PDB file of C-alpha atoms in Angstrom:
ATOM      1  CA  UNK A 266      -8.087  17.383   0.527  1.00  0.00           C
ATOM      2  CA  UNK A 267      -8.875  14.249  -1.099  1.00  0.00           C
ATOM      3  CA  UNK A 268     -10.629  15.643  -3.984  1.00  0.00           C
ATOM      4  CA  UNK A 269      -7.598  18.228  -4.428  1.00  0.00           C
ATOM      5  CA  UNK A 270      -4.990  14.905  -4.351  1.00  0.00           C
ATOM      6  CA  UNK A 271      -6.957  13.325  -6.935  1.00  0.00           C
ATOM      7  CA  UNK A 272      -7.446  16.479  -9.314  1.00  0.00           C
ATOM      8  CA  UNK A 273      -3.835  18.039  -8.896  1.00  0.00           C
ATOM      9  CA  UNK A 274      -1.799  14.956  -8.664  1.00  0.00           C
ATOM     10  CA  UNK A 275      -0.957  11.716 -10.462  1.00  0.00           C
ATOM     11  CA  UNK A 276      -1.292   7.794 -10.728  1.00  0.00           C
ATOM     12  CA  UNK A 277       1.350   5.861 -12.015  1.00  0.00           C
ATOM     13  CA  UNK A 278       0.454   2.177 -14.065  1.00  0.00           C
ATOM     14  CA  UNK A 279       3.073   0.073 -15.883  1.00  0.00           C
ATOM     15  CA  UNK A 280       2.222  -1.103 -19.170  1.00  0.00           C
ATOM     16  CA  UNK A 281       3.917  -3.995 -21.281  1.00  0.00           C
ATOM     17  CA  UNK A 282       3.430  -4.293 -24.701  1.00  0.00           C
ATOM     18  CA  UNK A 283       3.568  -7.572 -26.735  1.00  0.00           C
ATOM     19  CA  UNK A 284       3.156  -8.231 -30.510  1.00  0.00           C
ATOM     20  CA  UNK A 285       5.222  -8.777 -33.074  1.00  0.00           C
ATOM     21  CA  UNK A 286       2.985  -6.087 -35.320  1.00  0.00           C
ATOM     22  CA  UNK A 287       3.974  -3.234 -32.505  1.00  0.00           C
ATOM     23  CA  UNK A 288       7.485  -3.191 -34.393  1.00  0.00           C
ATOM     24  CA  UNK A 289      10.712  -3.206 -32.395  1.00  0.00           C
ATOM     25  CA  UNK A 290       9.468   0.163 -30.744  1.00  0.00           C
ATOM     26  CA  UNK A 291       6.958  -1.255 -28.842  1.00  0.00           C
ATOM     27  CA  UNK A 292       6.920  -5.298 -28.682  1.00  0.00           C
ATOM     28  CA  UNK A 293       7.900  -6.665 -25.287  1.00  0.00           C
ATOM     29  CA  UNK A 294       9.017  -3.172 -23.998  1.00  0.00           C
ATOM     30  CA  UNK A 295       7.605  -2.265 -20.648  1.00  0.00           C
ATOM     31  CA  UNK A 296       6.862   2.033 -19.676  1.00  0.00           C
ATOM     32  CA  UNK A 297       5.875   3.830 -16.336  1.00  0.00           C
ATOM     33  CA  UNK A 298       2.947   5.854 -17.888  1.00  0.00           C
ATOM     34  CA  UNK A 299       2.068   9.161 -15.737  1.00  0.00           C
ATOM     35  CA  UNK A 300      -1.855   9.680 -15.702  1.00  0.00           C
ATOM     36  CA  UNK A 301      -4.053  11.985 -14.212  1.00  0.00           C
ATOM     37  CA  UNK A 302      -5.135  11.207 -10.864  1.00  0.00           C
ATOM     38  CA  UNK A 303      -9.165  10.916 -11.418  1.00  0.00           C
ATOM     39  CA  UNK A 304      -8.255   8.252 -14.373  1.00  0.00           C
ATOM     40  CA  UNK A 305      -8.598   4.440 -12.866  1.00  0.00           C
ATOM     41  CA  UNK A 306      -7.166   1.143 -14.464  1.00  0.00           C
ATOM     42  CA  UNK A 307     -10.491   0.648 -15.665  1.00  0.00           C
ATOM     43  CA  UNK A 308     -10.990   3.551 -17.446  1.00  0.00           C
ATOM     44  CA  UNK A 309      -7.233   3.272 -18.781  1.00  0.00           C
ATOM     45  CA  UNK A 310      -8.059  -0.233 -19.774  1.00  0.00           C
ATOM     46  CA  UNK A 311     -10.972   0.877 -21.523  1.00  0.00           C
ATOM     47  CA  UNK A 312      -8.710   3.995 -23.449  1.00  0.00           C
ATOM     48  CA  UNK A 313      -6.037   1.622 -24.531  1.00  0.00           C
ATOM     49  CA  UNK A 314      -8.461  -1.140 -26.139  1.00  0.00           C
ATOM     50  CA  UNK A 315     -10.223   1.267 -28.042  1.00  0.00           C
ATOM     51  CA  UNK A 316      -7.237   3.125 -29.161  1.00  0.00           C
ATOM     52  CA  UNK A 317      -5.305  -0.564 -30.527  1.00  0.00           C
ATOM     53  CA  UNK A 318      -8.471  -1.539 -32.158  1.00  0.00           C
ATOM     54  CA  UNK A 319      -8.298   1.064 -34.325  1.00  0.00           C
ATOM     55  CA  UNK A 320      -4.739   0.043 -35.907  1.00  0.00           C
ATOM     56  CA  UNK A 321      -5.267  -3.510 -35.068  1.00  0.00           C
ATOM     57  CA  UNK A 322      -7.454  -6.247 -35.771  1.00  0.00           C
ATOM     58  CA  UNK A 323      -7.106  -8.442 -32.138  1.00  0.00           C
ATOM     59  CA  UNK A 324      -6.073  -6.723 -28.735  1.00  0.00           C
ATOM     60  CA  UNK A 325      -6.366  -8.244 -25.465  1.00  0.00           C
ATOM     61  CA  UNK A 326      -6.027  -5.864 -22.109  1.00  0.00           C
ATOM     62  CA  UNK A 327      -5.090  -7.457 -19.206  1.00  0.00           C
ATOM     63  CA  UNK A 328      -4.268  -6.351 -15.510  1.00  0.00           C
ATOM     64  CA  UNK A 329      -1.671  -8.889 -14.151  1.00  0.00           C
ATOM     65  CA  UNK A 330       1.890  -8.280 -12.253  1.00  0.00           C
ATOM     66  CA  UNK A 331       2.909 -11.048 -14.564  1.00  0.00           C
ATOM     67  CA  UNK A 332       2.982 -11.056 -18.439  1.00  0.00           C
ATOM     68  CA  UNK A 333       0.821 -13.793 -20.146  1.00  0.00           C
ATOM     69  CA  UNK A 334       2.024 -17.491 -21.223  1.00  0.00           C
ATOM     70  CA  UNK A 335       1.668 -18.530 -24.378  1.00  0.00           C
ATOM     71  CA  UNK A 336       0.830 -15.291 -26.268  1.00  0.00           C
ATOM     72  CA  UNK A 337       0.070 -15.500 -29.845  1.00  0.00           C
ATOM     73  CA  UNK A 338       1.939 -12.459 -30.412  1.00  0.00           C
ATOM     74  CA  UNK A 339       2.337 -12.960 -34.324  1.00  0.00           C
ATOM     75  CA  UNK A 340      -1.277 -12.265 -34.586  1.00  0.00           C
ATOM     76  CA  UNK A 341      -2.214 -10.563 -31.602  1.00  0.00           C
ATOM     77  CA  UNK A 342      -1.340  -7.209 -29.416  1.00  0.00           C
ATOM     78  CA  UNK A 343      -1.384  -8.186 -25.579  1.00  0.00           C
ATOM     79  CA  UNK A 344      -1.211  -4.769 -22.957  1.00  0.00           C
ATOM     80  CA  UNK A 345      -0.740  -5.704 -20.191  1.00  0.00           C
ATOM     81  CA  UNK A 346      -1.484  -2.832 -17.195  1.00  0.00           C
ATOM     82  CA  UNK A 347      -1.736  -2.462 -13.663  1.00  0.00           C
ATOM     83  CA  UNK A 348      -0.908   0.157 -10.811  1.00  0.00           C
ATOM     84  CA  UNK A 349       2.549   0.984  -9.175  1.00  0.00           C
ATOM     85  CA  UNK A 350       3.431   3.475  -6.538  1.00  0.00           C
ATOM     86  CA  UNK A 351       6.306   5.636  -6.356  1.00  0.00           C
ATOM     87  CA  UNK A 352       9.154   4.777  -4.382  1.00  0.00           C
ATOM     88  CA  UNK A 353       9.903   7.569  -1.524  1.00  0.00           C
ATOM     89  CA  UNK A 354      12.570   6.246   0.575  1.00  0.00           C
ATOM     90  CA  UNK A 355      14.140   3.387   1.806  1.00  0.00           C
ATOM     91  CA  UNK A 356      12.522  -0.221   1.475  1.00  0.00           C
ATOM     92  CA  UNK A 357      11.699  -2.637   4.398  1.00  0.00           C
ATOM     93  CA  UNK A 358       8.572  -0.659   6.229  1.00  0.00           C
ATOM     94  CA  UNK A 359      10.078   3.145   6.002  1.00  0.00           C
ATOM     95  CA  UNK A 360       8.825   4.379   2.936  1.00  0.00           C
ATOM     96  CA  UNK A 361       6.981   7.381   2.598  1.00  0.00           C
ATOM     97  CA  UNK A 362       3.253   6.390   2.782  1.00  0.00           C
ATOM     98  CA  UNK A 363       1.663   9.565   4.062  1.00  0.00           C
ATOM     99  CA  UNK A 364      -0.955  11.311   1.653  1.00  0.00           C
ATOM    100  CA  UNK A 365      -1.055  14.442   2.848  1.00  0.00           C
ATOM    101  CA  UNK A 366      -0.983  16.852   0.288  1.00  0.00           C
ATOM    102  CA  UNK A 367       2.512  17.835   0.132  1.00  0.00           C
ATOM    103  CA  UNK A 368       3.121  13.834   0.162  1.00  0.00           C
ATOM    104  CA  UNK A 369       1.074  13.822  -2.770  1.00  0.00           C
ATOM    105  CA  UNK A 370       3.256  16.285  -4.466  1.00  0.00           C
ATOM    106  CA  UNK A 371       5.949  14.839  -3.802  1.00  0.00           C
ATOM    107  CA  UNK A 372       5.395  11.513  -5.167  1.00  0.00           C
ATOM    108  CA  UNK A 373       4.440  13.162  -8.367  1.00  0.00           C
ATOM    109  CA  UNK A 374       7.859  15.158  -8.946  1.00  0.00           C
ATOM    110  CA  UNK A 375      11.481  14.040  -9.305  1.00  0.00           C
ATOM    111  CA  UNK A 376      10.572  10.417  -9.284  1.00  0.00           C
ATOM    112  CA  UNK A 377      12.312   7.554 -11.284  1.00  0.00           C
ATOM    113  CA  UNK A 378      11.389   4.204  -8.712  1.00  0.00           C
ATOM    114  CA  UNK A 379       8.308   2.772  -8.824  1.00  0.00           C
ATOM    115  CA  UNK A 380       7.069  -0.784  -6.764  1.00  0.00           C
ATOM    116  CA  UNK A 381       4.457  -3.194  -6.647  1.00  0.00           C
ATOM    117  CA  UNK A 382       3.919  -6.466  -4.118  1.00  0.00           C
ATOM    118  CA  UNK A 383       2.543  -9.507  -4.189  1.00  0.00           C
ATOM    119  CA  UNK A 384       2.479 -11.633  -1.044  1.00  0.00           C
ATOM    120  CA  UNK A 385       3.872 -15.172  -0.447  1.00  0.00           C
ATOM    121  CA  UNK A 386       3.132 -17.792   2.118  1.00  0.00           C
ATOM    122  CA  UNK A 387       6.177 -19.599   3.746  1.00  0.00           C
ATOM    123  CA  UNK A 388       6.479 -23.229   2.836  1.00  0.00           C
ATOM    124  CA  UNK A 389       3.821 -25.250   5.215  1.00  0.00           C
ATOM    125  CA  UNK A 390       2.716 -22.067   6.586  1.00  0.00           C
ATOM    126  CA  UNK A 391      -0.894 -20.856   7.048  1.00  0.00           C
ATOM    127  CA  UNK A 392      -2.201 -17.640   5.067  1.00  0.00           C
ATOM    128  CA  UNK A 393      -4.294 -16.838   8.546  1.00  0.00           C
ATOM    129  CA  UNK A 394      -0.890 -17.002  10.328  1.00  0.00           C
ATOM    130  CA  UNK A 395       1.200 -13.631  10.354  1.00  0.00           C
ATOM    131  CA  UNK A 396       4.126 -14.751  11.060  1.00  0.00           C
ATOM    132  CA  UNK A 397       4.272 -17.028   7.789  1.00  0.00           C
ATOM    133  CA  UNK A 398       3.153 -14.529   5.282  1.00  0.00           C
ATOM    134  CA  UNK A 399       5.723 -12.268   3.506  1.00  0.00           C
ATOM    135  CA  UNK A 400       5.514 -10.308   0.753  1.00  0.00           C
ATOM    136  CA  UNK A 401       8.136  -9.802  -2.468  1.00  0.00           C
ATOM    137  CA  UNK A 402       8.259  -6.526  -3.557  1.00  0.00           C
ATOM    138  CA  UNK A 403       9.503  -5.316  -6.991  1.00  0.00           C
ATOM    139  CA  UNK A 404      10.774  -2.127  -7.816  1.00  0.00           C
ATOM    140  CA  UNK A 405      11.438  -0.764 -11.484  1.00  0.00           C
ATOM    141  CA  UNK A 406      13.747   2.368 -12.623  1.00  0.00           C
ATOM    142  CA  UNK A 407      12.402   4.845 -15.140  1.00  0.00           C
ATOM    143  CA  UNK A 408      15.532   5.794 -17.710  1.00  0.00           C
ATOM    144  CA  UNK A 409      14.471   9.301 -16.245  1.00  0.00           C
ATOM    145  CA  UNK A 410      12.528  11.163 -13.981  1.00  0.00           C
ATOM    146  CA  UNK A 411       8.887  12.065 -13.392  1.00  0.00           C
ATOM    147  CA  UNK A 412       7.781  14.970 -14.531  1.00  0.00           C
ATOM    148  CA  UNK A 413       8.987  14.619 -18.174  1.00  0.00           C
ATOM    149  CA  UNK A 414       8.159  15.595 -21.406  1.00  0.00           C
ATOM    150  CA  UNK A 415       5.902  12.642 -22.533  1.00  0.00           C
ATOM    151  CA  UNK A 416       3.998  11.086 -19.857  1.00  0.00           C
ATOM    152  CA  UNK A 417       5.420   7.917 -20.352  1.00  0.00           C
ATOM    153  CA  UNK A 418       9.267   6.477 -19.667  1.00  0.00           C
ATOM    154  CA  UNK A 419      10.776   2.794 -19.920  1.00  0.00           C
ATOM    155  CA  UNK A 420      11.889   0.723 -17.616  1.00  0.00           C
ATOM    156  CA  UNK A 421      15.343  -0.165 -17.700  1.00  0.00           C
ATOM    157  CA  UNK A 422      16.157  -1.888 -14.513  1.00  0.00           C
ATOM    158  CA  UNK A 423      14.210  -4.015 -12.589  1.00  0.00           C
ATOM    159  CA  UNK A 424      14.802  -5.406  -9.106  1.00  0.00           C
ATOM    160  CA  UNK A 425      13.042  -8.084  -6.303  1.00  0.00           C
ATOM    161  CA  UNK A 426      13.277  -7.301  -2.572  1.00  0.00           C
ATOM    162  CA  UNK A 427      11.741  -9.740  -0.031  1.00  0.00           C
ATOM    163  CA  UNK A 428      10.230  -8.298   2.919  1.00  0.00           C
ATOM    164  CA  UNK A 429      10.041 -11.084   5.804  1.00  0.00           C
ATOM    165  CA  UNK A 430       6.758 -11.400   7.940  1.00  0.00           C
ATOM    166  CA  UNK A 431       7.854  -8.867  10.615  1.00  0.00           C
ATOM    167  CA  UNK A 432       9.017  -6.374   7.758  1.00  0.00           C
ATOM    168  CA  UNK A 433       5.416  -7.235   5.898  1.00  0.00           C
ATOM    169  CA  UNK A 434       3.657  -6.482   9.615  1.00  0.00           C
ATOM    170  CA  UNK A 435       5.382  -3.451  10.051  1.00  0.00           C
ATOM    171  CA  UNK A 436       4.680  -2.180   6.578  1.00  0.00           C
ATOM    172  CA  UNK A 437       0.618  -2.559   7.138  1.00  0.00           C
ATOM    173  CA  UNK A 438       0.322  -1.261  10.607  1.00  0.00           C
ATOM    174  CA  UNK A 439       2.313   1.984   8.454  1.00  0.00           C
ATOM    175  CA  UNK A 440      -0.001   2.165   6.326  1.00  0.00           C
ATOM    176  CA  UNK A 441      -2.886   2.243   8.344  1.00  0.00           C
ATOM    177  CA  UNK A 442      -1.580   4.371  10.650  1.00  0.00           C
ATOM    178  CA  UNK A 443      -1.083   7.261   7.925  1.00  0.00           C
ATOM    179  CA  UNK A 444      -4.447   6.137   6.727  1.00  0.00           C
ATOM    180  CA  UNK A 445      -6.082   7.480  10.296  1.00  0.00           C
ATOM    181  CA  UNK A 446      -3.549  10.550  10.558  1.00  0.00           C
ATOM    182  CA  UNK A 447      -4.523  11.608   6.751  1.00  0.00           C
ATOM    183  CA  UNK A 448      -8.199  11.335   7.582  1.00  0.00           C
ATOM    184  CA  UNK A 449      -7.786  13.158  10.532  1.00  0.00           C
ATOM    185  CA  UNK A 450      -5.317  15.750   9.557  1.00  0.00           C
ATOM    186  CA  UNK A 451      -7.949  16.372   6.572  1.00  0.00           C
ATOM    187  CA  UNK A 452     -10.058  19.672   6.363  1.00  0.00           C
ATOM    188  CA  UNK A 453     -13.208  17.400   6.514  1.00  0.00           C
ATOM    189  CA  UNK A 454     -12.859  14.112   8.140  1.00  0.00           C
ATOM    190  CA  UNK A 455     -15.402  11.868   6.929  1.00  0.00           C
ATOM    191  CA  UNK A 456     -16.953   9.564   9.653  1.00  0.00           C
ATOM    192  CA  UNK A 457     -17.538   6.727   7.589  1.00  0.00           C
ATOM    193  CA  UNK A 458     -13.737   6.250   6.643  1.00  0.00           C
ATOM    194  CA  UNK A 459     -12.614   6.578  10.689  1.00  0.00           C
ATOM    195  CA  UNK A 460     -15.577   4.520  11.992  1.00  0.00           C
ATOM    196  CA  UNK A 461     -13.906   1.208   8.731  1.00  0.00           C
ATOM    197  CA  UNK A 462     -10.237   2.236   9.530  1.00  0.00           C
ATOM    198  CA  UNK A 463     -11.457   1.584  13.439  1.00  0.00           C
ATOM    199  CA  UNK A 464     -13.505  -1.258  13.428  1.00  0.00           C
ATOM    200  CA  UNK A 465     -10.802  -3.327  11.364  1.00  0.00           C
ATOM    201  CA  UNK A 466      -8.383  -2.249  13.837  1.00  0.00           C
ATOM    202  CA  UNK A 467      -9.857  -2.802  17.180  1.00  0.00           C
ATOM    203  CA  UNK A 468     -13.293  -5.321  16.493  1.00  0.00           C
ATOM    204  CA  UNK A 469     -11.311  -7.589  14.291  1.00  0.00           C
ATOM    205  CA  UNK A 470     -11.107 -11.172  15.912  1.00  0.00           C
ATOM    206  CA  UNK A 471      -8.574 -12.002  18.790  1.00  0.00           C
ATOM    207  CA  UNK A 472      -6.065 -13.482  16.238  1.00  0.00           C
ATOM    208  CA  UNK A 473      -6.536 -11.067  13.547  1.00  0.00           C
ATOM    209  CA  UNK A 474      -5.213  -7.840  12.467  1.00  0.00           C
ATOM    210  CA  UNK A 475      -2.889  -5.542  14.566  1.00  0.00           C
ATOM    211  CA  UNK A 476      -3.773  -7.356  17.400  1.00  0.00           C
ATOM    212  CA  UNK A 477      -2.016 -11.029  16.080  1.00  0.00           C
ATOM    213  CA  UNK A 478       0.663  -8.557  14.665  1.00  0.00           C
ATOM    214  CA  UNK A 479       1.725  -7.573  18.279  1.00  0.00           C
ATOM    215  CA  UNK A 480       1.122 -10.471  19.989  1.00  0.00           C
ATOM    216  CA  UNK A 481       3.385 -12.616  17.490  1.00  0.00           C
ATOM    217  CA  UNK A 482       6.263 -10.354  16.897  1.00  0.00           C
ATOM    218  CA  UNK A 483       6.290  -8.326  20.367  1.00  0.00           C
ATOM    219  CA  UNK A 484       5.277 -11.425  22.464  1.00  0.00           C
ATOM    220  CA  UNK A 485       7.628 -13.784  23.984  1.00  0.00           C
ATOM    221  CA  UNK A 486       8.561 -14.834  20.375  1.00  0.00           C
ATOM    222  CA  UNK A 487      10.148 -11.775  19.815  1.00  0.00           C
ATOM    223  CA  UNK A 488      13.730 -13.149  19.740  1.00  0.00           C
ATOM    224  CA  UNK A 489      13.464 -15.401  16.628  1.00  0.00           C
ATOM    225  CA  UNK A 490      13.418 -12.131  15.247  1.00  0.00           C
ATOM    226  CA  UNK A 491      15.922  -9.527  14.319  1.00  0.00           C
ATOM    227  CA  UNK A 492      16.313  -6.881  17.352  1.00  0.00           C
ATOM    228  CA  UNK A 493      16.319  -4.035  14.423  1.00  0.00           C
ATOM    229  CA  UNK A 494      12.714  -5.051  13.145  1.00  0.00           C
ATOM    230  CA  UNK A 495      11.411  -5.728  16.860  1.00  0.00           C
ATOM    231  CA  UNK A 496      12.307  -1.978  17.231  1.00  0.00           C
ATOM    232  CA  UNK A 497      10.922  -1.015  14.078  1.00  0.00           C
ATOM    233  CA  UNK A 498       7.443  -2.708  14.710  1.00  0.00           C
ATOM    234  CA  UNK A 499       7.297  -1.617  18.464  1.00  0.00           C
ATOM    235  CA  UNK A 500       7.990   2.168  17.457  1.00  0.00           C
ATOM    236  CA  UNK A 501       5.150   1.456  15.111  1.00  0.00           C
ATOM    237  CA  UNK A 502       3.033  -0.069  16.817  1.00  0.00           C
ATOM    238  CA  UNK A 503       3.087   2.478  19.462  1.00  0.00           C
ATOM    239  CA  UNK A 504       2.497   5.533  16.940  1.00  0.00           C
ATOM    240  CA  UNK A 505      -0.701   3.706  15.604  1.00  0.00           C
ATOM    241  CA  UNK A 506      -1.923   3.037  19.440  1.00  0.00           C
ATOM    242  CA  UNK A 507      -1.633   7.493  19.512  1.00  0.00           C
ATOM    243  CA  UNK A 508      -3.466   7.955  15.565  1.00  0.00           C
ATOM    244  CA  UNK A 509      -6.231   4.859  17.323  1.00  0.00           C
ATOM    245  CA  UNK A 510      -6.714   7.348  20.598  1.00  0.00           C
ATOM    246  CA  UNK A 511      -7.460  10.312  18.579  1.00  0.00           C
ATOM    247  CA  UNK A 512      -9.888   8.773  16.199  1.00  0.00           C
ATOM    248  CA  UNK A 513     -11.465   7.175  18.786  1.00  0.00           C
ATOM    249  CA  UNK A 514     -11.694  10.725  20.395  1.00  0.00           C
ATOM    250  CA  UNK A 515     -13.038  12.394  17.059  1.00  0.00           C
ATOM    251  CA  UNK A 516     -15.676   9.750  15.921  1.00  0.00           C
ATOM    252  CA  UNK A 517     -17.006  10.515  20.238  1.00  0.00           C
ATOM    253  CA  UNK A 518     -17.650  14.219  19.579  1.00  0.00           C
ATOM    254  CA  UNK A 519     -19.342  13.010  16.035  1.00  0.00           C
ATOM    255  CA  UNK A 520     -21.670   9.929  16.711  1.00  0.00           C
ATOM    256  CA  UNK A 521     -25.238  10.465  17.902  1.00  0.00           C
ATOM    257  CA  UNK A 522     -27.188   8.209  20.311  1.00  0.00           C
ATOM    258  CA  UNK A 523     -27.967   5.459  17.694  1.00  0.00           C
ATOM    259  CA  UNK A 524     -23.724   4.768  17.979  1.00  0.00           C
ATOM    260  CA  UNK A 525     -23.244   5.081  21.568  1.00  0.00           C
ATOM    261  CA  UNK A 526     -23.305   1.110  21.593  1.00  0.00           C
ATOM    262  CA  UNK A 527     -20.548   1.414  18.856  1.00  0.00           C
ATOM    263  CA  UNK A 528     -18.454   4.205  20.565  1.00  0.00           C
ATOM    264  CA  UNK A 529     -18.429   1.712  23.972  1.00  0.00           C
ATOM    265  CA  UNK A 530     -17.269  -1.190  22.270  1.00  0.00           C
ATOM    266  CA  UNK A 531     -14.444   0.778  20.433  1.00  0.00           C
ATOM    267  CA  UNK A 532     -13.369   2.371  23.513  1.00  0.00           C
ATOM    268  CA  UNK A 533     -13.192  -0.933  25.468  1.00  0.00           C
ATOM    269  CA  UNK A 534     -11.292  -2.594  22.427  1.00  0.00           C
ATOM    270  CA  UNK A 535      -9.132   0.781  22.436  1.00  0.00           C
ATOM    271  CA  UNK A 536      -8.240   0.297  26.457  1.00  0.00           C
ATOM    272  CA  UNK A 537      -7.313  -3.482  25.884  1.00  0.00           C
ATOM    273  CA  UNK A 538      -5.194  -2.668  22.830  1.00  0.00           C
ATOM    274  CA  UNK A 539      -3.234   0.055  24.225  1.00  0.00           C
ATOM    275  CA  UNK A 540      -2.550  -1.536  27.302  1.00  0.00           C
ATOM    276  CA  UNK A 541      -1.549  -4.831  25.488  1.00  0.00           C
ATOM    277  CA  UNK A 542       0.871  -3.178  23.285  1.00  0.00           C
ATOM    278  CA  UNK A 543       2.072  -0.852  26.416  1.00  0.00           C
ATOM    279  CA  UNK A 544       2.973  -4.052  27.909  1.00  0.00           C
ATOM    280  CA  UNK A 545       4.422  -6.016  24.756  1.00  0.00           C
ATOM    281  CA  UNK A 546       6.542  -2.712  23.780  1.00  0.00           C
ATOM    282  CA  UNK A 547       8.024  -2.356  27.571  1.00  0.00           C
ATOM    283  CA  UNK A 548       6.771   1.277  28.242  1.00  0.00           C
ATOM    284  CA  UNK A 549       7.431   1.390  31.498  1.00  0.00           C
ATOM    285  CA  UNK A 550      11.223  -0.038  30.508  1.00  0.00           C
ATOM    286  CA  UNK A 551      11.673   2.767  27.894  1.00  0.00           C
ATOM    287  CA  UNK A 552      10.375   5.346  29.765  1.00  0.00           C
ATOM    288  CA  UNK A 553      12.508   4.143  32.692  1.00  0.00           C
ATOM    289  CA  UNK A 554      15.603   4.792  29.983  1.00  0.00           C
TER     290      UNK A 554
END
């Protein structure tokens, strides 16, 4: 399924081009470019450096979220190009992030938002601490939609969302719960992708991981937060404590005796996790409902 993603579908990169020898055509205009899904920013990198060299005498590649300061852009042609995905829904931890196949597909057709993120620390606050770290995320509108007739389109609106720390949580414990389900909803699981997913979710340190995440925002701190992101992250959380289950389940009927050491402490981590979040989340409340 992987392999089929990769060949049938597509990646999407933003690249900026400065220099005043690009002409008005080109010089500080920013494009979505469509590209196959086996090409990586490397190899892109690599395309576009050789292809400027051949018109121009100085080119400089570069993979930031930010364009460069102080460009000599009379003399020189800057690209600048990294890696944005498509924008599926709604912002604030719903977005599509499921890569099933048809999710695949999907993000490659009738698409015209694309995002990136880069995290922040609140002022004073500790990158180790959860509840301090946030994350800005930027979304940019094509002037049309994906497919289109050249694989490339320009920007022409850009916007800044912030996501607060619960929002951020929320968004990762998403993604790593569509991680597992992919990998396990795939033709051919591969053991070696459910045994990383697993051991950064349940043998990570006390304070670390999905562990802090529900301890901070579901714990007895809960009401410095909004109630609609509390319910958000608890619907969450409990949906990855499921996609943990069955991958604990699977890697079981997979591992042979050298991993039986493994599968024990995964399946002791597994029982304190679930019944940590159980109690956080209020099961017995909501089922009581």
């Amino acid at each position: 399924e992987e392999e089929a993603g990769t060949r049938l579908f597509s990646n999407f990169y933003v690249i900026r081009f400065d220099g005043e020898k690009l002409g008005p055509d080109q010089h500080q205009k920013t494009f979505v470019y469509r590209e196959p899904g086996f090409l990586r920013i490397a190899e892109l990198s690599t395309k576009f450096r050789e292809r400027y060299l051949r018109r121009y005498s100085e080119v400089e590649v570069y993979s930031s979220h930010t364009p460069k300061k102080d460009m000599d852009t009379k003399n020189k042609v800057y690209i600048q190009i990294f890696a944005v995905k498509p924008l599926l829904s709604a912002v604030g931890g719903e977005q599509g992030v499921s890569k099933s196949l048809a999710a695949l597909q999907a993000r490659s057709l009738n698409v015209d938002r694309f995002y990136y993120e880069s995290p922040f620390v609140a002022p004073g606050g500790d990158s180790a601490d959860v509840s301090a770290v946030g994350k800005k995320r930027t979304i940019l509108t094509t002037r049309a939609t994906f497919p289109y007739l050249f694989k490339r389109l320009p920007v022409a609106k850009k916007e800044e969302v912030e996501m607060s720390p619960i929002q951020t949580s929320t968004d990762l414990i998403v993604e790593k719960c569509a991680e597992l389900t992919k990998e396990l909803d795939s033709s051919a699981p591969r053991s070696n992708v459910i045994q990383q997913l697993l051991q950064g979710s349940l043998l990570t340190q006390v304070n670390a991981g999905p562990t802090a995440i529900a301890k901070v925002f579901l714990g007895g701190g809960s009401a410095l937060y909004p109630a609609d992101d509390v319910g958000k992250l608890r619907t969450t959380m409990l949906q990855f404590t499921e996609a943990l289950k069955r991958a604990v389940a699977w890697n079981k009927t997979y591992i042979d005796a050298t991993q039986l050491e493994f599968q024990t402490m995964l399946e002791e981590s597994l029982a304190s996790f679930t019944t940590m979040v159980e109690e956080l989340a209020g099961v017995d409340e909501l089922d009581d409902e």
